[in-house]
Amino acid sequence: MKKIKLAESYFLAVTWNEKKFFKGSADKNIMNGLILVGIAIAVLIFAYLTYGQFLARTWGIDPNAETPAKKFEDGQDFSPASRFTVFSHQFNSITGAGPVTGPIIAAMFGWLPAFLWLLIGGVFFGAVQDFTALYASVKNEGKSMGLIIEKYIGRTGRKLFLLFCWLFTLLVIAAFADILANTFNGFKADGSNNTPGAAAASISMIYIFVAIIFGLFIKFLNPNEIFKFIIGVILVVGMLYVGINNPLYYDANIWRYVVFGYCFIASVLPMWFLKHPRDYLSVFLLLGMIFGGAAGIIIANPALEMPMFVGFNVKGQPLFPILFITIACGAVSGFHSLVSSGTSSKSISNERDILPVGYGAMLIEVLLGVVSLVIACSAASGGGLPKGTPFQIFGNAVGNFFTMFGLPKDVAVCVITMCVSALAMTTIDSVARIGRMSLQEFFAPSENKEMSALGKLISNNYVATILTLMFAYALCLAGYASIWPLFGAANQLLSALVLTSLAVFLRVTGRKGWMLYIPMIFMFIVTMSALGISVYNIFVKLLAGNFIFMVDGLQLILAIALMVLAVIVVVHCWERLLGNKKEVAVA
């Protein structure tokens, strides 16, 4: 009994910003965080074993088929890998900072709307999109979404979609590059050292070089999965130790150049040389962060101090459509389809891996979103979230959790900062590669036509990468805060386009596609509404004389361009989807 009292006193003593973080579960009027996480885990496992398996059975998985990774292996983009390696790449690439940022911001509406959208959106929207995009690409020789659209919808649809994708990748690269540069910044606003950021930067740089060595080790020695796993864990622990003890103190401007330099290298190097080994090593950090946060919730058993529902309009933000674009990664994200069809499909060694990689990775991301939501709501006080950015709320809270396991607070904060930066870094390198490929495919000629001189120049790996990063850098100068609103809306609009295109693929190939109809219509309405609100707000600023061209003007141009492109793509898709199906294309 005495030990129980001591433990209870310890948990009650842990605070965030001098606000009570943990609270006993005696108050029956306050939802318990452990219950939400338990419900989420049960729902996600059940969804994978039922709905996920149902999709695989309905559309057909052939374990004996030769996958594109093996058929077209070229040592560059097509590179067969083990199930866990491809899963690591998919999970690292799709996760990003979204599952941490979105749910915490969306908690302003109350924990219930955010929780329901994470589960419903994740199971029936996001995981279905990721799985279907990966499935369609594997069944079509590893083609990206743009080329799949050309095959089943037409060349015009492909051109428009690839242009939309390329513009979208510029937003992603710009936003995440700015996030990383500011995370790695070795100095605070007052000029003092920012040790967690400097240590995270050091670890990240070490990760790049160690990943290359690890990639060579895997390529030429071909170790078994158990030995590779053991070596991976040892390397991660070693990199954390060295990086924490040797922080790199440089400002955000220097790190911005370094991040773009890394994007260039990651875009042009073979997948097996950097991307696969880096994602494999990073997944230990990310899964450790998720399970560490979940374990902390289980042990601390915190109560949710946020109301179940705050209202349909909070701080001038309407729940519809803001909730559904705020929580993108963790529910449904169009960017995921670019990873599924752009890189992961070129590494699948067996079609049996499509379900765990496509559907399973998304469900784990949903769990991270739920954990982030619970942590934020547990740190709340008086019905309001604590002050600070979502990363600060999440990092300090999980850092507190990690101290329960004997990890010093300063070390715990460094580790969590590294985990969060790893989320962004494993996204940005994939997006740089996808942006390069989107630009190359845009200029690729139709069958039986020769590529123009300009097309040949731009299709060069180095030229396409430089052009993509050059435009992204120009956007990055506007700052993360001015880019993020457009990123969220464009991301969700991309999911609507992808779901519509995949519905066409399923119909033309004689497969059932009703599972995609509600998600694609809902996401199109949500995102066009959100972009419409953004355009209206920008015009209000223009009339009020608060218009800044480099910020508001850029957003206005991109918002209108994305809306126009989206409408044209959807019209092309719906003509094919609702038209007479004269013949069935085999895939």
Coordinates of C-alpha atoms in Angstrom, one line a residue:
M1 CA 0.0 0.0 0.0
K2 CA 2.9 2.3 0.8
K3 CA 4.5 1.7 -2.6
I4 CA 1.2 2.6 -4.3
K5 CA 0.9 5.8 -2.3
L6 CA 4.5 6.8 -3.3
A7 CA 3.9 6.0 -7.0
E8 CA 0.7 8.0 -6.9
S9 CA 2.5 11.0 -5.3
Y10 CA 5.2 10.8 -8.0
F11 CA 2.8 10.9 -10.9
L12 CA 0.8 13.8 -9.3
A13 CA 4.0 15.7 -9.0
V14 CA 4.9 15.7 -12.7
T15 CA 3.8 18.9 -14.4
W16 CA 3.9 20.8 -17.6
N17 CA 4.2 24.6 -17.4
E18 CA 3.4 24.3 -13.7
K19 CA 0.0 22.8 -14.7
K20 CA -1.1 19.5 -13.5
F21 CA -0.3 16.8 -16.1
F22 CA -1.4 13.6 -14.5
K23 CA -4.6 13.2 -12.7
G24 CA -6.2 10.2 -11.0
S25 CA -9.1 8.5 -12.6
A26 CA -11.4 8.9 -9.6
D27 CA -13.3 11.7 -11.3
K28 CA -15.8 9.7 -13.4
N29 CA -16.8 12.8 -15.4
I30 CA -13.3 13.0 -17.0
M31 CA -12.4 10.6 -19.8
N32 CA -9.3 8.5 -19.1
G33 CA -6.5 8.6 -21.7
L34 CA -5.8 4.9 -21.3
I35 CA -9.3 4.1 -22.3
L36 CA -9.0 6.0 -25.6
V37 CA -5.7 4.4 -26.5
G38 CA -7.1 1.0 -25.6
I39 CA -10.1 1.6 -27.8
A40 CA -7.9 2.8 -30.7
I41 CA -5.6 -0.3 -30.5
A42 CA -8.6 -2.6 -30.5
V43 CA -10.3 -0.9 -33.4
L44 CA -7.1 -0.8 -35.5
I45 CA -6.2 -4.4 -35.0
F46 CA -9.8 -5.4 -35.8
A47 CA -9.8 -3.2 -38.9
Y48 CA -6.6 -4.8 -40.2
L49 CA -7.8 -8.3 -39.7
T50 CA -11.3 -7.7 -41.2
Y51 CA -11.6 -4.7 -43.5
G52 CA -8.0 -4.9 -44.7
Q53 CA -8.1 -8.6 -45.4
F54 CA -11.5 -8.1 -47.1
L55 CA -10.0 -5.6 -49.5
A56 CA -7.1 -7.9 -50.3
R57 CA -9.5 -10.8 -50.9
T58 CA -11.9 -8.7 -53.0
W59 CA -9.2 -7.3 -55.4
G60 CA -6.9 -10.3 -55.4
I61 CA -3.3 -10.8 -54.2
D62 CA -1.1 -13.2 -56.1
P63 CA 1.9 -14.3 -54.0
N64 CA 3.4 -16.1 -57.1
A65 CA 3.4 -13.0 -59.3
E66 CA 6.7 -11.3 -60.3
T67 CA 6.6 -7.9 -58.7
P68 CA 7.9 -4.8 -60.6
A69 CA 10.8 -4.5 -58.1
K70 CA 12.2 -7.9 -59.3
K71 CA 11.1 -7.6 -63.0
F72 CA 12.6 -4.1 -63.5
E73 CA 15.4 -4.1 -60.9
D74 CA 17.8 -1.4 -61.9
G75 CA 19.8 -0.6 -58.8
Q76 CA 18.3 2.9 -58.7
D77 CA 14.5 3.2 -58.2
F78 CA 13.5 -0.5 -58.6
S79 CA 15.1 -2.3 -55.8
P80 CA 13.5 -5.4 -54.1
A81 CA 13.6 -5.4 -50.3
S82 CA 12.3 -7.4 -47.4
R83 CA 8.8 -6.7 -46.0
F84 CA 10.1 -4.9 -42.9
T85 CA 12.5 -2.8 -44.9
V86 CA 9.7 -1.6 -47.3
F87 CA 7.4 -1.2 -44.3
S88 CA 10.0 1.0 -42.6
H89 CA 10.3 3.1 -45.7
Q90 CA 6.6 3.5 -46.1
F91 CA 6.0 4.3 -42.4
N92 CA 8.8 6.7 -42.1
S93 CA 7.9 8.5 -45.4
I94 CA 4.2 8.9 -44.8
T95 CA 4.3 9.7 -41.1
G96 CA 6.1 13.1 -41.1
A97 CA 5.2 15.7 -38.5
G98 CA 1.5 15.6 -39.3
P99 CA 0.3 12.9 -36.8
V100 CA 1.8 15.0 -34.0
T101 CA 0.8 18.5 -35.2
G102 CA -2.7 17.9 -36.6
P103 CA -4.4 16.1 -33.7
I104 CA -2.9 18.6 -31.2
I105 CA -4.2 21.6 -33.1
A106 CA -7.6 19.9 -33.7
A107 CA -8.0 19.3 -30.0
M108 CA -9.3 22.9 -29.8
F109 CA -12.7 21.4 -30.9
G110 CA -12.6 18.9 -28.1
W111 CA -11.1 15.4 -28.0
L112 CA -14.2 13.5 -29.3
P113 CA -14.3 15.0 -32.9
A114 CA -10.6 14.5 -33.3
F115 CA -10.7 11.0 -32.0
L116 CA -13.6 9.9 -34.2
W117 CA -12.0 11.4 -37.3
L118 CA -8.7 9.7 -36.6
L119 CA -10.3 6.3 -36.4
I120 CA -13.0 6.6 -39.1
G121 CA -10.7 8.5 -41.5
G122 CA -7.8 6.2 -40.8
V123 CA -9.6 2.9 -41.3
F124 CA -12.0 3.8 -44.1
F125 CA -10.3 6.7 -45.9
G126 CA -6.5 6.8 -45.4
A127 CA -5.6 3.2 -45.1
V128 CA -7.8 2.3 -48.0
Q129 CA -6.2 5.0 -50.2
D130 CA -2.6 3.9 -49.3
F131 CA -3.4 0.2 -49.8
T132 CA -5.2 0.8 -53.1
A133 CA -2.5 3.1 -54.5
L134 CA 0.2 0.6 -53.6
Y135 CA -1.9 -2.2 -55.0
A136 CA -2.6 -0.4 -58.3
S137 CA 1.0 0.5 -58.8
V138 CA 2.3 -3.0 -58.2
K139 CA -0.3 -4.3 -60.6
N140 CA 0.8 -1.8 -63.2
E141 CA 4.6 -2.4 -63.4
G142 CA 5.4 0.0 -60.5
K143 CA 3.9 3.0 -62.3
S144 CA 3.3 6.2 -60.3
M145 CA -0.2 7.7 -59.9
G146 CA 0.3 10.0 -62.9
L147 CA 1.1 7.1 -65.3
I148 CA -1.7 5.0 -63.9
I149 CA -4.1 7.9 -64.6
E150 CA -2.8 8.1 -68.2
K151 CA -3.4 4.4 -68.7
Y152 CA -7.0 4.4 -67.4
I153 CA -8.1 8.0 -67.9
G154 CA -6.0 9.6 -70.5
R155 CA -2.9 11.7 -71.2
T156 CA -4.6 15.0 -70.4
G157 CA -5.6 13.7 -67.0
R158 CA -2.0 12.5 -66.4
K159 CA -0.5 15.9 -67.3
L160 CA -2.8 17.8 -65.0
F161 CA -2.4 15.4 -62.2
L162 CA 1.4 15.4 -62.4
L163 CA 1.5 19.2 -62.5
F164 CA -0.7 19.2 -59.4
C165 CA 1.6 16.7 -57.7
W166 CA 4.7 18.7 -58.5
L167 CA 3.2 21.9 -57.1
F168 CA 2.2 20.0 -54.0
T169 CA 5.7 18.6 -53.5
L170 CA 7.1 22.1 -53.6
L171 CA 4.8 23.0 -50.7
V172 CA 5.8 19.9 -48.7
I173 CA 9.6 20.4 -49.2
A174 CA 9.4 24.1 -48.4
A175 CA 7.3 23.6 -45.2
F176 CA 9.3 20.7 -43.8
A177 CA 12.7 22.2 -44.7
D178 CA 11.7 25.3 -42.7
I179 CA 10.6 23.1 -39.8
L180 CA 13.8 21.2 -39.8
A181 CA 16.0 24.3 -40.1
N182 CA 14.3 25.8 -37.1
T183 CA 14.4 22.5 -35.1
F184 CA 18.1 22.2 -35.7
N185 CA 18.8 25.9 -34.9
G186 CA 21.5 25.8 -32.2
F187 CA 20.5 29.1 -30.8
K188 CA 17.4 30.4 -29.0
A189 CA 15.9 33.9 -29.7
D190 CA 17.9 35.4 -26.8
G191 CA 21.2 34.0 -28.3
S192 CA 21.6 31.2 -25.7
N193 CA 22.4 27.7 -26.9
N194 CA 19.5 25.4 -27.9
T195 CA 21.1 22.1 -26.9
P196 CA 18.2 19.7 -27.8
G197 CA 18.1 21.2 -31.3
A198 CA 21.8 21.1 -31.8
A199 CA 22.0 17.5 -30.5
A200 CA 19.1 16.5 -32.9
A201 CA 21.0 18.1 -35.8
S202 CA 24.2 16.2 -34.9
I203 CA 22.4 12.9 -34.6
S204 CA 20.6 13.6 -38.0
M205 CA 23.9 14.2 -39.8
I206 CA 25.4 11.1 -38.2
Y207 CA 22.4 9.1 -39.4
I208 CA 23.0 10.0 -43.0
F209 CA 26.6 8.7 -43.1
V210 CA 25.9 5.7 -41.0
A211 CA 22.9 4.9 -43.2
I212 CA 25.2 4.8 -46.3
I213 CA 27.6 2.4 -44.6
F214 CA 24.7 0.3 -43.4
G215 CA 23.3 0.2 -46.9
L216 CA 26.6 -1.0 -48.3
F217 CA 26.7 -3.6 -45.5
I218 CA 23.2 -4.9 -46.4
K219 CA 23.9 -4.8 -50.2
F220 CA 27.1 -6.8 -50.3
L221 CA 26.9 -9.0 -47.1
N222 CA 23.2 -9.7 -47.3
P223 CA 22.7 -10.5 -43.6
N224 CA 19.6 -12.3 -42.4
E225 CA 16.8 -10.2 -40.8
I226 CA 17.6 -11.1 -37.2
F227 CA 21.3 -10.1 -37.5
K228 CA 20.3 -6.9 -39.5
F229 CA 17.9 -6.0 -36.7
I230 CA 20.5 -6.4 -34.0
I231 CA 23.1 -4.4 -35.8
G232 CA 20.4 -1.7 -36.5
V233 CA 19.5 -1.3 -32.8
I234 CA 23.2 -1.1 -31.8
L235 CA 23.8 1.6 -34.5
V236 CA 20.8 3.6 -33.3
V237 CA 21.9 3.6 -29.7
G238 CA 25.5 4.5 -30.7
M239 CA 24.3 7.4 -32.9
L240 CA 22.1 8.8 -30.1
Y241 CA 25.0 8.6 -27.6
V242 CA 27.5 10.3 -30.0
G243 CA 25.1 12.9 -31.2
I244 CA 23.9 14.0 -27.8
N245 CA 27.4 14.4 -26.5
N246 CA 28.6 16.3 -29.6
P247 CA 25.9 18.9 -30.5
L248 CA 26.3 21.0 -33.6
Y249 CA 25.6 24.7 -32.9
Y250 CA 24.7 26.4 -36.2
D251 CA 21.9 28.8 -37.0
A252 CA 18.7 28.1 -39.0
N253 CA 20.1 29.6 -42.3
I254 CA 23.0 27.2 -42.3
W255 CA 20.7 24.2 -41.6
R256 CA 18.4 25.3 -44.4
Y257 CA 21.2 25.0 -46.9
V258 CA 22.2 21.6 -45.4
V259 CA 18.6 20.3 -45.6
F260 CA 18.3 21.2 -49.3
G261 CA 21.7 19.7 -50.0
Y262 CA 20.5 16.5 -48.3
C263 CA 17.3 16.5 -50.4
F264 CA 19.4 16.7 -53.6
I265 CA 21.6 13.7 -52.5
A266 CA 18.6 11.6 -51.4
S267 CA 16.8 12.3 -54.7
V268 CA 19.6 11.1 -57.0
L269 CA 21.2 8.3 -55.0
P270 CA 19.9 4.7 -55.5
M271 CA 17.2 3.7 -53.0
W272 CA 19.3 0.9 -51.5
F273 CA 22.3 3.2 -50.9
L274 CA 20.6 5.8 -48.6
K275 CA 16.8 5.7 -48.4
H276 CA 16.2 2.1 -47.5
P277 CA 18.9 1.9 -44.8
R278 CA 18.1 5.3 -43.4
D279 CA 14.4 4.5 -43.1
Y280 CA 15.2 1.1 -41.6
L281 CA 17.3 2.7 -38.9
S282 CA 14.8 5.6 -38.3
V283 CA 11.9 3.3 -37.8
F284 CA 13.4 2.2 -34.4
L285 CA 13.3 5.8 -33.2
L286 CA 9.7 6.4 -34.5
L287 CA 8.3 3.1 -33.2
G288 CA 10.1 3.7 -29.9
M289 CA 8.5 7.1 -29.6
I290 CA 5.0 5.7 -30.2
F291 CA 5.4 2.8 -27.8
G292 CA 7.1 5.0 -25.3
G293 CA 4.3 7.5 -25.4
A294 CA 1.7 4.7 -25.2
A295 CA 3.6 3.0 -22.3
G296 CA 3.7 6.3 -20.5
I297 CA -0.1 6.7 -20.9
I298 CA -0.6 3.1 -19.7
I299 CA 1.5 3.7 -16.6
A300 CA 0.4 7.3 -15.8
N301 CA -3.2 6.7 -16.7
P302 CA -3.8 10.4 -17.3
A303 CA -7.2 12.0 -17.5
L304 CA -8.2 14.2 -20.4
E305 CA -8.5 17.7 -19.2
M306 CA -10.1 19.0 -22.4
P307 CA -13.9 18.9 -22.9
M308 CA -15.3 16.2 -25.0
F309 CA -16.8 18.8 -27.4
V310 CA -16.1 22.5 -27.4
G311 CA -18.3 23.7 -30.2
F312 CA -18.8 23.9 -34.0
N313 CA -16.9 27.2 -34.2
V314 CA -13.8 27.8 -32.1
K315 CA -11.6 30.9 -32.4
G316 CA -13.4 31.8 -35.6
Q317 CA -12.6 28.4 -37.1
P318 CA -15.6 26.2 -38.2
L319 CA -15.3 22.6 -37.4
F320 CA -16.3 21.8 -41.0
P321 CA -14.1 21.8 -42.9
I322 CA -11.2 22.8 -40.7
L323 CA -11.1 19.7 -38.6
F324 CA -10.8 17.5 -41.6
I325 CA -7.8 19.4 -43.2
T326 CA -6.1 20.0 -39.8
I327 CA -5.9 16.2 -39.2
A328 CA -4.5 15.0 -42.5
C329 CA -1.7 12.5 -41.7
G330 CA -3.3 10.2 -39.2
A331 CA -6.6 10.2 -41.0
V332 CA -6.1 10.5 -44.8
S333 CA -3.3 12.2 -46.7
G334 CA -3.0 12.5 -50.4
F335 CA 0.8 12.6 -50.1
H336 CA 0.8 8.9 -48.9
S337 CA -0.4 7.8 -52.3
L338 CA 2.7 9.4 -53.9
V339 CA 4.9 7.3 -51.6
S340 CA 2.9 4.1 -52.2
S341 CA 3.0 4.4 -56.0
G342 CA 6.2 6.4 -56.3
T343 CA 8.8 4.5 -54.2
S344 CA 7.3 1.7 -52.1
S345 CA 5.7 -0.1 -55.1
K346 CA 9.2 -0.4 -56.6
S347 CA 10.5 -2.2 -53.6
I348 CA 7.8 -4.8 -52.9
S349 CA 9.2 -8.3 -53.3
N350 CA 5.9 -10.2 -52.9
E351 CA 2.3 -9.1 -53.3
R352 CA 1.6 -10.5 -49.9
D353 CA 3.5 -7.5 -48.5
I354 CA 1.1 -5.0 -50.0
L355 CA -1.4 -5.3 -47.1
P356 CA 1.0 -4.8 -44.2
V357 CA 2.9 -2.1 -46.0
G358 CA 0.0 -0.2 -47.5
Y359 CA -2.8 -0.7 -44.9
G360 CA -0.8 -1.6 -41.8
A361 CA 1.7 1.3 -41.9
M362 CA -1.3 3.8 -42.0
L363 CA -3.0 2.2 -39.0
I364 CA 0.2 2.6 -36.9
E365 CA 0.2 6.3 -38.0
V366 CA -3.4 6.5 -36.7
L367 CA -2.2 5.2 -33.3
L368 CA 0.5 7.9 -33.2
G369 CA -2.2 10.5 -33.9
V370 CA -4.3 9.1 -31.0
V371 CA -1.3 9.1 -28.7
S372 CA -0.6 12.7 -29.6
L373 CA -4.2 13.7 -29.0
V374 CA -4.3 12.0 -25.6
I375 CA -1.0 13.6 -24.6
A376 CA -2.2 17.1 -25.6
C377 CA -5.5 16.8 -23.8
S378 CA -3.8 15.4 -20.7
A379 CA -1.6 18.4 -20.6
A380 CA -4.5 20.8 -20.8
S381 CA -5.8 22.8 -17.9
G382 CA -9.2 24.6 -17.5
G383 CA -10.4 23.3 -20.8
G384 CA -7.5 24.8 -22.7
L385 CA -4.4 23.5 -24.3
P386 CA -1.0 24.5 -22.8
K387 CA 0.9 27.2 -24.4
G388 CA 3.6 26.3 -27.0
T389 CA 3.9 24.7 -30.4
P390 CA 2.5 21.2 -30.9
F391 CA 6.1 19.9 -31.0
Q392 CA 6.8 21.5 -27.6
I393 CA 3.7 20.1 -26.0
F394 CA 4.3 16.6 -27.4
G395 CA 8.1 16.7 -26.8
N396 CA 7.9 17.8 -23.1
A397 CA 5.1 15.5 -22.3
V398 CA 6.7 12.4 -23.8
G399 CA 10.0 13.5 -22.3
N400 CA 8.2 13.4 -18.9
F401 CA 7.0 9.9 -19.7
F402 CA 10.5 8.7 -20.6
T403 CA 11.9 10.0 -17.2
M404 CA 9.7 7.3 -15.6
F405 CA 12.1 4.7 -17.2
G406 CA 15.1 6.3 -15.6
L407 CA 16.1 8.5 -18.6
P408 CA 17.4 12.0 -17.5
K409 CA 15.0 14.8 -18.6
D410 CA 17.6 16.6 -20.8
V411 CA 18.5 13.4 -22.6
A412 CA 14.8 12.5 -23.0
V413 CA 14.0 15.9 -24.6
C414 CA 17.0 15.5 -27.0
V415 CA 15.8 12.0 -28.0
I416 CA 12.2 13.2 -28.6
T417 CA 13.4 16.2 -30.5
M418 CA 15.4 13.9 -32.7
C419 CA 12.4 11.6 -33.2
V420 CA 10.3 14.5 -34.3
S421 CA 13.0 15.8 -36.6
A422 CA 13.4 12.3 -38.0
L423 CA 9.7 12.3 -38.9
A424 CA 10.1 15.5 -41.0
M425 CA 13.5 14.4 -42.5
T426 CA 12.2 11.0 -43.7
T427 CA 9.3 12.7 -45.3
I428 CA 11.3 15.5 -47.1
D429 CA 13.8 13.1 -48.7
S430 CA 11.0 11.0 -50.1
V431 CA 9.1 14.1 -51.4
A432 CA 12.3 15.4 -53.1
R433 CA 12.5 12.2 -55.0
I434 CA 8.8 12.2 -55.8
G435 CA 9.0 15.8 -57.0
R436 CA 11.8 14.9 -59.3
M437 CA 10.0 11.9 -60.7
S438 CA 6.7 13.9 -61.1
L439 CA 8.6 16.5 -63.2
Q440 CA 10.3 13.8 -65.3
E441 CA 7.0 12.0 -65.9
F442 CA 5.3 15.3 -66.9
F443 CA 7.7 15.8 -69.8
A444 CA 7.8 12.1 -70.7
P445 CA 6.4 11.6 -74.2
S446 CA 3.4 9.3 -75.1
E447 CA 4.1 6.0 -76.7
N448 CA 5.7 6.0 -80.1
K449 CA 6.7 9.6 -79.8
E450 CA 10.2 10.9 -79.3
M451 CA 11.1 13.1 -76.4
S452 CA 11.9 16.7 -77.2
A453 CA 15.3 18.3 -76.5
L454 CA 13.8 20.3 -73.6
G455 CA 12.1 17.1 -72.2
K456 CA 15.4 15.2 -72.4
L457 CA 17.2 18.0 -70.5
I458 CA 14.6 18.3 -67.7
S459 CA 14.2 14.5 -67.5
N460 CA 17.8 14.3 -66.4
N461 CA 17.9 13.2 -62.7
Y462 CA 20.1 16.1 -61.6
V463 CA 18.3 18.8 -63.6
A464 CA 14.8 17.7 -62.5
T465 CA 16.0 17.6 -58.9
I466 CA 17.7 21.0 -59.1
L467 CA 14.6 22.6 -60.6
T468 CA 12.3 21.1 -58.0
L469 CA 14.5 22.2 -55.1
M470 CA 15.1 25.7 -56.5
F471 CA 11.3 26.5 -56.6
A472 CA 10.8 24.8 -53.2
Y473 CA 13.6 27.0 -51.7
A474 CA 11.9 30.1 -53.0
L475 CA 8.7 29.1 -51.2
C476 CA 10.7 28.2 -48.1
L477 CA 11.8 31.8 -47.7
A478 CA 8.2 32.8 -47.0
G479 CA 8.4 30.7 -43.8
Y480 CA 6.6 27.6 -42.5
A481 CA 3.7 29.4 -41.0
S482 CA 2.6 31.0 -44.3
I483 CA 2.9 27.7 -46.2
W484 CA 1.2 25.3 -43.8
P485 CA -2.4 26.4 -44.4
L486 CA -2.1 25.7 -48.1
F487 CA -0.2 22.5 -47.5
G488 CA -3.1 21.0 -45.4
A489 CA -5.8 21.9 -48.0
A490 CA -3.7 20.8 -51.0
N491 CA -2.8 17.5 -49.3
Q492 CA -6.4 16.6 -48.7
L493 CA -7.4 17.7 -52.2
L494 CA -4.8 15.4 -53.6
S495 CA -6.4 12.5 -51.6
A496 CA -9.7 13.3 -53.3
L497 CA -8.1 13.2 -56.7
V498 CA -6.2 10.0 -56.0
L499 CA -9.3 8.2 -54.6
T500 CA -11.3 9.3 -57.7
S501 CA -8.5 8.0 -60.0
L502 CA -8.2 4.7 -58.1
A503 CA -12.0 4.3 -58.4
V504 CA -11.6 4.5 -62.2
F505 CA -8.8 1.9 -62.1
L506 CA -10.9 -0.5 -60.1
R507 CA -13.9 -0.1 -62.4
V508 CA -12.0 -0.4 -65.6
T509 CA -10.2 -3.5 -64.4
G510 CA -13.5 -5.2 -63.4
R511 CA -12.9 -4.8 -59.6
K512 CA -15.4 -3.5 -57.0
G513 CA -14.7 0.1 -56.1
W514 CA -17.7 1.2 -54.0
M515 CA -15.4 1.4 -50.9
L516 CA -13.8 4.6 -52.5
Y517 CA -17.0 6.5 -53.5
I518 CA -17.9 8.1 -50.1
P519 CA -14.3 9.0 -49.2
M520 CA -13.6 10.6 -52.6
I521 CA -16.8 12.7 -52.6
F522 CA -16.4 13.7 -49.0
M523 CA -12.7 14.8 -49.3
F524 CA -13.4 16.8 -52.5
I525 CA -16.2 18.8 -50.8
V526 CA -14.1 19.3 -47.7
T527 CA -11.0 20.5 -49.4
M528 CA -12.7 22.7 -52.0
S529 CA -14.6 24.3 -49.1
A530 CA -11.4 24.9 -47.2
L531 CA -9.6 26.4 -50.2
G532 CA -12.6 28.6 -50.9
I533 CA -12.4 29.9 -47.3
S534 CA -8.7 30.6 -47.7
V535 CA -9.2 32.5 -51.0
Y536 CA -12.0 34.6 -49.3
N537 CA -9.8 35.4 -46.3
I538 CA -7.0 36.5 -48.6
F539 CA -9.3 38.8 -50.5
V540 CA -10.5 40.3 -47.2
K541 CA -6.9 41.1 -46.3
L542 CA -6.4 42.7 -49.8
L543 CA -9.5 44.9 -49.3
A544 CA -8.3 45.8 -45.8
G545 CA -4.9 46.8 -47.0
N546 CA -3.0 44.1 -45.1
F547 CA -2.1 42.2 -48.3
I548 CA 1.6 41.1 -48.5
F549 CA 2.4 39.8 -52.0
M550 CA 5.3 37.4 -51.1
V551 CA 3.1 35.7 -48.5
D552 CA -0.6 36.3 -49.4
G553 CA -0.1 36.7 -53.1
L554 CA 1.8 33.5 -53.4
Q555 CA -0.8 31.6 -51.4
L556 CA -3.6 33.1 -53.5
I557 CA -1.9 32.1 -56.8
L558 CA -1.3 28.5 -55.6
A559 CA -4.7 28.1 -54.1
I560 CA -6.5 29.1 -57.3
A561 CA -4.2 27.0 -59.4
L562 CA -4.8 24.0 -57.2
M563 CA -8.5 24.4 -57.3
V564 CA -8.7 24.8 -61.1
L565 CA -6.4 21.8 -61.7
A566 CA -8.4 19.7 -59.2
V567 CA -11.7 20.5 -60.9
I568 CA -10.4 19.6 -64.4
V569 CA -8.8 16.3 -63.1
V570 CA -12.0 15.3 -61.4
V571 CA -14.1 16.1 -64.5
H572 CA -11.8 13.8 -66.6
C573 CA -12.0 11.1 -64.0
W574 CA -15.8 11.2 -63.6
E575 CA -16.3 11.1 -67.4
R576 CA -14.4 7.8 -67.3
L577 CA -16.0 6.6 -64.1
L578 CA -19.6 7.2 -65.2
G579 CA -19.2 6.4 -68.8
N580 CA -19.9 3.1 -70.5
K581 CA -17.4 0.4 -69.7
K582 CA -16.7 -1.0 -73.2
E583 CA -13.8 -3.1 -72.2
V584 CA -11.9 -4.3 -69.2
A585 CA -8.2 -3.6 -68.9
V586 CA -6.2 -6.4 -67.3
A587 CA -4.0 -5.4 -64.4

